[in-house]
Amino acid sequence: MNELFINGQWMEAQGRKRYELVNPATEELITTFPFAGNADCLAAIGHAETAFEQWGRTTPYFRAEILKKTADLIRKDIDILARDMVLESGKPLLEARGEWMVAANLFEWYGEEAKRAYGKVIPTNRLDKRSSVIWQPIGVVGVITAWNFPAYNPARSWAAALAAGCTVVAKPSENTPLSAAHMASALSASGLPPGVLNLLIGDAAAIGDAMLDHPGLRKISFTGSTRVGKILMDGASRTHTRLSLELGGNAPVIVFGDVDVEAVAKAASGARFRNNGQVCTAPQRFYVHESIFKSFAESMTRQVSAMQLGSGFDEGVQLGPLITQKQRDSVLEVVRQVREEKASILTGGDVPADRQKGYFIRPAVVIDLKDDSILATKEIFGPVLPLFSFSTLDEVIGKANSTEYGLSAYVFTNDLKTAIHASERLNFGIVGINEWAPHGTELPFGGWKQSGQGHESGSEGLFEYMEKKLISIGGL
Ligand code: ADP
């Protein structure tokens, strides 16, 4: 199964190239995997085009049966799937299990939701005319996803696209191919016809180019960095490829003075360091009201310094390694710059002495920062928690909104008026009020500004993979 999956067959890359997949917790080899290129992608698109002729004309009820069976298989095999996700991503086993449960739910939910892709009948201004609007699948879609959620990211797009009646050429991250291969295998075992879902791992730029160049690939759904999102936007004009983009974030968290400091700090540390901060909606910039700043910083430091670091397989571990050496280096570089800014690191920010193998960093809490600190402007994607203080609502809204990102923001207060005014003035696609998880299978997830375009999950996520068609009948 550690191969490409094209037209219903597991196979090598055409160039016979393979690469080594390394365990980020131990730096040991897990396995090797084929490394696909442009030609593999073109072949996959061809098969997906052929498969679309049939799949695009199946009923949503037929597709739902396959997707729900896939959900059941994932649930049945969850121990094996979660174990492989820990191996390739380093995340704690409990998080990996939870992620696979959500992936299963996505397949089940979209299987059902596609049955409700209702169109509409529009009254016309002529007696001899009738007009209606229907939804149809877009066609072949490319799905390029990042490594931070090896199952959730692909499942969100694959489930919606397949439920809509699209066929898929998927390119998950080369860092986490095992989870994606398990998912392809579950779909295939559930009766998905050959060519409907094709899986490529390999040369990202070459595969991306093949997708953008091929007129038969109608849309790319991308989850990853703003940098690559822009490359895809530039290339999309070549064959008018439609795009859905889930890009970076730099989420502000506004903690007002009326909260239970200890409770919010405890939950915040869990939220900030979930998946080691490698989450696009990760709460990043903490703006804490000056009246509680000191006690909040103390409580946070206590909580964070007690967090348990280690192998994702060990009981009680809250933080695994970062995904790669490169990712850890980029976070260590941020910490170095923060030191240069003369900020105070209250805990962490270094490589633990007992973990020289694996890409570990101790979670950090930082104060004494200027508003233009790197921790306020750059998406960190790592375990660093900066605290800034504020005094008024106007001031903090201005600071929170002063970013090119617009994915998610968080507000903590017990005052209804403050909560409503703050949430309505924040320029972000998702706002959590007293809530660290403002997302769900049934909820629209999408960013404003440079955090992306389009939505994933919820009914909005389904329509991303469908085209609206007007059918007008005259001469009646
Ligand atoms: P990260 O740096 O966090 O991995 P990326 O945006 O680079 O985020 O990666 C997200 C996904 O985009 C991965 O599957 C990666 O392989 C892919 N990718 C990287 N570069 C390109 C590119 N030029 N064209 C298409 N996909 C790309």
Short mmCIF file of C-alpha atoms and ligand atoms in Angstrom, two decimals, residues 144-147 171-175 202 204-209 222-229 231-232 326-327 381, ligand 1:
data_model
loop_
_atom_site.label_atom_id
_atom_site.label_comp_id
_atom_site.label_asym_id
_atom_site.label_seq_id
_atom_site.Cartn_x
_atom_site.Cartn_y
_atom_site.Cartn_z
CA ILE A 144 -3.29 19.47 -2.54
CA THR A 145 -3.01 19.26 1.24
CA ALA A 146 -0.56 20.02 4.04
CA TRP A 147 0.94 17.66 6.63
CA LYS A 171 -1.54 15.22 -3.67
CA PRO A 172 -1.11 15.11 0.09
CA SER A 173 2.11 16.25 1.70
CA GLU A 174 5.17 14.08 1.17
CA ASN A 175 5.67 14.24 4.96
CA GLY A 202 5.99 13.46 -5.05
CA ALA A 204 4.97 19.24 -5.47
CA ALA A 205 5.84 21.94 -8.01
CA ALA A 206 5.79 19.51 -10.97
CA ILE A 207 2.46 18.02 -9.89
CA GLY A 208 1.00 21.46 -9.23
CA ASP A 209 2.12 22.60 -12.69
CA PHE A 222 -5.45 23.69 -1.65
CA THR A 223 -4.63 23.60 2.06
CA GLY A 224 -1.20 25.01 2.87
CA SER A 225 0.89 28.13 3.07
CA THR A 226 -0.03 31.56 1.73
CA ARG A 227 3.23 31.38 -0.26
CA VAL A 228 2.13 28.33 -2.28
CA GLY A 229 -1.44 29.65 -2.47
CA ILE A 231 1.88 30.41 -6.75
CA LEU A 232 -1.37 28.60 -7.55
CA LYS A 326 13.29 22.52 8.67
CA GLN A 327 10.16 23.36 10.63
CA PHE A 381 3.40 27.40 13.21
P1 ADP B 1 4.25 23.72 4.30
O1 ADP B 1 5.47 24.53 3.97
O2 ADP B 1 3.64 24.07 5.59
O3 ADP B 1 4.38 22.26 3.99
P2 ADP B 1 3.16 24.19 1.85
O4 ADP B 1 2.19 25.22 1.44
O5 ADP B 1 4.53 24.27 1.33
O6 ADP B 1 3.14 24.22 3.36
O7 ADP B 1 2.61 22.73 1.56
C1 ADP B 1 1.24 22.42 1.40
C2 ADP B 1 1.10 21.46 0.24
O8 ADP B 1 1.48 22.14 -0.95
C3 ADP B 1 2.00 20.23 0.32
O9 ADP B 1 1.29 19.12 -0.17
C4 ADP B 1 3.15 20.62 -0.58
O10 ADP B 1 3.81 19.49 -1.10
C5 ADP B 1 2.42 21.38 -1.66
N1 ADP B 1 3.25 22.29 -2.46
C6 ADP B 1 4.42 22.88 -2.15
N2 ADP B 1 4.88 23.62 -3.18
C7 ADP B 1 3.97 23.52 -4.18
C8 ADP B 1 3.85 24.08 -5.51
N3 ADP B 1 4.77 24.88 -6.01
N4 ADP B 1 2.75 23.73 -6.23
C9 ADP B 1 1.81 22.92 -5.74
N5 ADP B 1 1.86 22.39 -4.50
C10 ADP B 1 2.91 22.69 -3.72
#
